[in-house]
CSV table of C-alpha atoms in Angstrom, one decimal:
chain,number,residue,atom,x,y,z
A,1,THR,CA,0.0,0.0,0.0
A,2,GLN,CA,1.4,3.4,-1.0
A,3,LEU,CA,1.4,6.0,1.7
A,4,LEU,CA,1.3,9.7,1.3
A,5,GLU,CA,2.7,11.7,4.3
A,6,GLN,CA,1.6,15.2,4.5
A,7,SER,CA,3.2,17.8,6.8
A,8,PRO,CA,2.5,19.8,8.7
A,9,GLN,CA,-0.9,18.4,9.9
A,10,PHE,CA,-2.0,21.7,11.2
A,11,LEU,CA,-0.9,25.2,10.3
A,12,SER,CA,-2.1,28.4,11.9
A,13,ILE,CA,-0.7,31.7,10.5
A,14,GLN,CA,-1.4,35.4,10.2
A,15,GLU,CA,-2.7,37.0,7.0
A,16,GLY,CA,0.2,38.0,4.7
A,17,GLU,CA,2.6,35.2,5.8
A,18,ASN,CA,4.0,32.6,3.4
A,19,LEU,CA,3.7,28.8,4.0
A,20,THR,CA,4.6,25.5,2.4
A,21,VAL,CA,2.8,22.1,2.7
A,22,TYR,CA,4.7,19.0,1.8
A,23,CYS,CA,3.5,15.6,0.5
A,24,ASN,CA,6.0,12.8,0.6
A,25,SER,CA,6.1,9.1,-0.3
A,26,SER,CA,8.6,6.4,-0.9
A,27,SER,CA,6.7,5.3,-4.1
A,28,VAL,CA,6.8,6.8,-7.6
A,29,PHE,CA,3.6,8.2,-8.8
A,30,SER,CA,2.4,8.8,-12.4
A,31,SER,CA,0.5,12.0,-11.3
A,32,LEU,CA,-0.4,13.9,-8.2
A,33,GLN,CA,-3.2,16.2,-7.4
A,34,TRP,CA,-3.7,18.9,-4.8
A,35,TYR,CA,-7.2,19.6,-3.5
A,36,ARG,CA,-8.7,22.1,-1.2
A,37,GLN,CA,-11.7,21.2,1.0
A,38,GLU,CA,-13.9,23.5,3.1
A,39,PRO,CA,-16.0,22.3,6.0
A,40,GLY,CA,-19.1,20.4,4.8
A,41,GLU,CA,-18.1,20.4,1.2
A,42,GLY,CA,-16.2,18.0,-1.1
A,43,PRO,CA,-12.6,18.5,-2.2
A,44,VAL,CA,-12.1,20.9,-5.1
A,45,LEU,CA,-9.3,20.2,-7.5
A,46,LEU,CA,-6.5,22.8,-7.5
A,47,VAL,CA,-3.9,21.3,-9.8
A,48,THR,CA,-2.6,18.1,-11.4
A,49,VAL,CA,1.2,17.6,-11.9
A,50,VAL,CA,2.5,14.8,-14.0
A,51,THR,CA,6.1,15.5,-15.0
A,52,GLY,CA,9.0,15.2,-12.6
A,53,GLY,CA,10.3,18.7,-11.7
A,54,GLU,CA,7.2,20.3,-12.9
A,55,VAL,CA,6.1,23.7,-11.4
A,56,LYS,CA,2.7,25.1,-11.8
A,57,LYS,CA,1.4,28.4,-10.5
A,58,LEU,CA,-2.2,29.3,-9.6
A,59,LYS,CA,-2.3,33.0,-8.5
A,60,ARG,CA,-0.5,32.9,-5.1
A,61,LEU,CA,-0.2,29.1,-5.1
A,62,THR,CA,2.9,27.4,-6.4
A,63,PHE,CA,2.9,23.6,-6.8
A,64,GLN,CA,6.0,21.5,-7.4
A,65,PHE,CA,6.4,17.9,-8.3
A,66,GLY,CA,9.7,16.3,-7.2
A,67,ASP,CA,12.2,15.2,-9.9
A,68,ALA,CA,11.7,11.6,-8.9
A,69,ARG,CA,7.9,11.9,-8.8
A,70,LYS,CA,7.8,10.8,-5.1
A,71,ASP,CA,7.0,14.1,-3.5
A,72,SER,CA,5.3,17.5,-4.0
A,73,SER,CA,5.0,20.8,-2.3
A,74,LEU,CA,2.4,23.5,-2.2
A,75,HIS,CA,3.6,27.1,-1.4
A,76,ILE,CA,1.2,29.9,-0.7
A,77,THR,CA,2.5,33.5,-0.8
A,78,ALA,CA,0.9,36.2,1.3
A,79,ALA,CA,-1.8,34.0,2.7
A,80,GLN,CA,-5.3,35.4,3.0
A,81,PRO,CA,-8.3,34.3,5.3
A,82,GLY,CA,-10.0,32.9,2.2
A,83,ASP,CA,-7.1,30.3,1.9
A,84,THR,CA,-8.3,28.7,5.2
A,85,GLY,CA,-9.3,25.0,4.6
A,86,LEU,CA,-8.1,21.4,4.4
A,87,TYR,CA,-5.4,20.9,1.7
A,88,LEU,CA,-5.2,17.3,0.4
A,89,CYS,CA,-2.6,15.7,-1.8
A,90,ALA,CA,-3.6,12.6,-3.8
A,91,ALA,CA,-1.5,10.5,-6.1
A,92,ASN,CA,-2.1,8.0,-8.8
A,93,ALA,CA,0.3,5.1,-8.6
A,94,GLY,CA,-0.1,3.8,-12.1
A,95,GLY,CA,0.6,0.3,-13.2
A,96,THR,CA,-1.9,-2.2,-11.6
A,97,SER,CA,-3.2,0.5,-9.3
A,98,TYR,CA,-4.0,2.8,-12.1
A,99,GLY,CA,-7.2,4.7,-11.4
A,100,LYS,CA,-6.9,4.4,-7.6
A,101,LEU,CA,-6.0,7.6,-5.8
A,102,THR,CA,-4.1,7.5,-2.6
A,103,PHE,CA,-4.8,10.4,-0.3
A,104,GLY,CA,-2.6,12.1,2.3
A,105,GLN,CA,-4.2,12.8,5.6
A,106,GLY,CA,-4.5,16.5,4.9
A,107,THR,CA,-3.2,19.8,6.2
A,108,ILE,CA,-5.6,22.0,8.1
A,109,LEU,CA,-4.6,25.6,7.3
A,110,THR,CA,-6.1,28.5,9.3
A,111,VAL,CA,-5.2,32.1,8.2
A,112,HIS,CA,-6.1,34.7,10.8
A,113,PRO,CA,-7.0,38.2,9.7
B,1,GLU,CA,-20.7,24.2,-9.0
B,2,THR,CA,-23.2,21.7,-10.3
B,3,GLY,CA,-20.8,19.2,-11.9
B,4,VAL,CA,-21.3,16.4,-9.3
B,5,THR,CA,-24.4,16.5,-7.0
B,6,GLN,CA,-25.1,14.4,-4.0
B,7,THR,CA,-28.3,13.9,-2.1
B,8,PRO,CA,-29.1,14.0,0.6
B,9,ARG,CA,-26.5,16.4,2.1
B,10,HIS,CA,-27.3,15.2,5.6
B,11,LEU,CA,-28.7,11.9,6.9
B,12,VAL,CA,-29.4,10.5,10.3
B,13,MET,CA,-30.3,6.8,10.5
B,14,GLY,CA,-30.7,4.1,13.0
B,15,MET,CA,-28.8,0.9,12.9
B,16,THR,CA,-31.8,-1.0,11.6
B,17,ASN,CA,-32.8,1.4,8.8
B,18,LYS,CA,-32.3,1.1,5.1
B,19,LYS,CA,-31.4,4.2,3.2
B,20,SER,CA,-29.7,5.2,-0.1
B,21,LEU,CA,-27.3,7.9,-1.1
B,22,LYS,CA,-27.5,9.3,-4.6
B,23,CYS,CA,-24.8,10.8,-6.8
B,24,GLU,CA,-25.3,12.4,-10.2
B,25,GLN,CA,-22.6,13.8,-12.4
B,26,HIS,CA,-23.3,16.2,-15.3
B,27,LEU,CA,-19.7,16.2,-16.7
B,28,GLY,CA,-20.1,13.4,-19.3
B,29,HIS,CA,-17.7,11.2,-17.3
B,30,ASN,CA,-17.5,7.5,-17.5
B,31,ALA,CA,-16.0,6.6,-14.1
B,32,MET,CA,-17.5,7.1,-10.7
B,33,TYR,CA,-16.3,6.6,-7.2
B,34,TRP,CA,-17.5,6.4,-3.6
B,35,TYR,CA,-15.2,7.5,-0.8
B,36,LYS,CA,-15.6,7.6,3.0
B,37,GLN,CA,-14.0,10.5,4.9
B,38,SER,CA,-13.8,10.1,8.7
B,39,ALA,CA,-12.3,12.4,11.2
B,40,LYS,CA,-8.5,12.2,11.4
B,41,LYS,CA,-8.2,9.6,8.7
B,42,PRO,CA,-7.3,9.9,5.0
B,43,LEU,CA,-10.0,9.6,2.4
B,44,GLU,CA,-10.8,6.0,1.9
B,45,LEU,CA,-11.7,4.6,-1.5
B,46,MET,CA,-14.7,2.3,-1.3
B,47,PHE,CA,-15.9,1.5,-4.8
B,48,VAL,CA,-15.0,2.3,-8.4
B,49,TYR,CA,-17.2,2.0,-11.5
B,50,ASN,CA,-15.9,2.4,-15.0
B,51,PHE,CA,-18.4,2.4,-17.9
B,52,LYS,CA,-21.1,1.1,-15.4
B,53,GLU,CA,-18.9,-1.9,-14.4
B,54,GLN,CA,-17.6,-2.2,-10.9
B,55,THR,CA,-13.8,-2.3,-11.1
B,56,GLU,CA,-12.9,-1.9,-7.4
B,57,ASN,CA,-14.3,-3.0,-4.1
B,58,ASN,CA,-11.9,-1.9,-1.5
B,59,SER,CA,-12.8,-4.6,1.1
B,60,VAL,CA,-16.0,-2.7,2.0
B,61,PRO,CA,-18.5,-4.5,4.3
B,62,SER,CA,-21.6,-5.9,2.6
B,63,ARG,CA,-23.8,-3.5,4.6
B,64,PHE,CA,-22.7,-1.0,1.9
B,65,SER,CA,-24.1,-1.9,-1.6
B,66,PRO,CA,-23.3,0.2,-4.6
B,67,GLU,CA,-25.4,0.5,-7.7
B,68,CYS,CA,-24.5,2.2,-11.0
B,69,PRO,CA,-27.5,2.1,-13.5
B,70,ASN,CA,-25.7,4.3,-16.0
B,71,SER,CA,-22.6,6.4,-16.3
B,72,SER,CA,-24.3,9.5,-14.8
B,73,HIS,CA,-25.8,8.0,-11.7
B,74,LEU,CA,-24.3,6.2,-8.7
B,75,PHE,CA,-26.1,5.0,-5.6
B,76,LEU,CA,-24.8,3.6,-2.3
B,77,HIS,CA,-27.4,1.5,-0.5
B,78,LEU,CA,-27.1,1.4,3.3
B,79,HIS,CA,-28.4,-1.5,5.5
B,80,THR,CA,-27.9,-2.3,9.2
B,81,LEU,CA,-25.0,0.2,9.6
B,82,GLN,CA,-22.9,0.7,12.7
B,83,PRO,CA,-22.2,3.9,14.6
B,84,GLU,CA,-18.6,3.7,13.3
B,85,ASP,CA,-19.9,4.1,9.8
B,86,SER,CA,-20.8,7.7,10.6
B,87,ALA,CA,-18.7,9.9,8.2
B,88,LEU,CA,-18.8,12.1,5.2
B,89,TYR,CA,-19.5,10.0,2.1
B,90,LEU,CA,-18.1,11.6,-1.1
B,91,CYS,CA,-18.8,10.8,-4.7
B,92,ALA,CA,-16.4,11.6,-7.5
B,93,SER,CA,-16.3,11.2,-11.2
B,94,SER,CA,-13.6,11.2,-13.9
B,95,ARG,CA,-13.6,11.0,-17.7
B,96,THR,CA,-12.3,7.4,-17.4
B,97,SER,CA,-10.7,5.5,-14.6
B,98,GLY,CA,-7.3,7.0,-13.7
B,99,GLU,CA,-8.0,10.5,-14.8
B,100,THR,CA,-8.4,13.5,-12.6
B,101,GLN,CA,-11.4,13.2,-10.3
B,102,TYR,CA,-14.0,15.8,-9.5
B,103,PHE,CA,-15.9,15.5,-6.2
B,104,GLY,CA,-19.4,16.2,-5.1
B,105,PRO,CA,-20.2,18.0,-1.9
B,106,GLY,CA,-20.7,14.8,0.1
B,107,THR,CA,-23.4,13.3,2.3
B,108,ARG,CA,-22.8,13.7,6.1
B,109,LEU,CA,-24.1,10.5,7.6
B,110,LEU,CA,-24.8,9.9,11.3
B,111,VAL,CA,-25.7,6.4,12.5
B,112,LEU,CA,-27.3,6.3,15.9
């Protein structure tokens, strides 16, 4: 069973600060997704990365896929209260497990005004 | 966002009740999924359907019974559940199995 380790599990910061969330595994993945989930709602897709070393930007969010496709990071610049939520990474192992997403346990981010 | 809808949004049921959760996707996708999200645990995949055929049953107890009558609809029939089955049940869809998944808002289930 592939495991995805997310860190930190909790993050409480002030508006305007920068932060980075990490998603690590010992397994190689064919693709990795980042989702954001608000209380009482389903996860909303932020980005999919597929190429080792790939960097994608979504406004103040920067996503990076490790060169070996085993890890990823999400960096938020100048966080705002609207960024508050649960951030989940999910990976597709490929091969015989193709189609099955493995999820990390999530990072709960709170941005205080 | 109306891509993937789930009903009901909230459900309270006793252990002897029978109820069903419904998921509908309006994205033209061919794969649909049921997940369970419990507090302090990662999302757990329950079932996968690809072109109406079940391709994955992740060792789910038989008190959960999925049904996929067509590529747009997915049901989860519930029977004699246990209190530990209380959780947020999420439906997702993708163009085909293995592609990016899009989630519904979930059904918050409480089993008394």
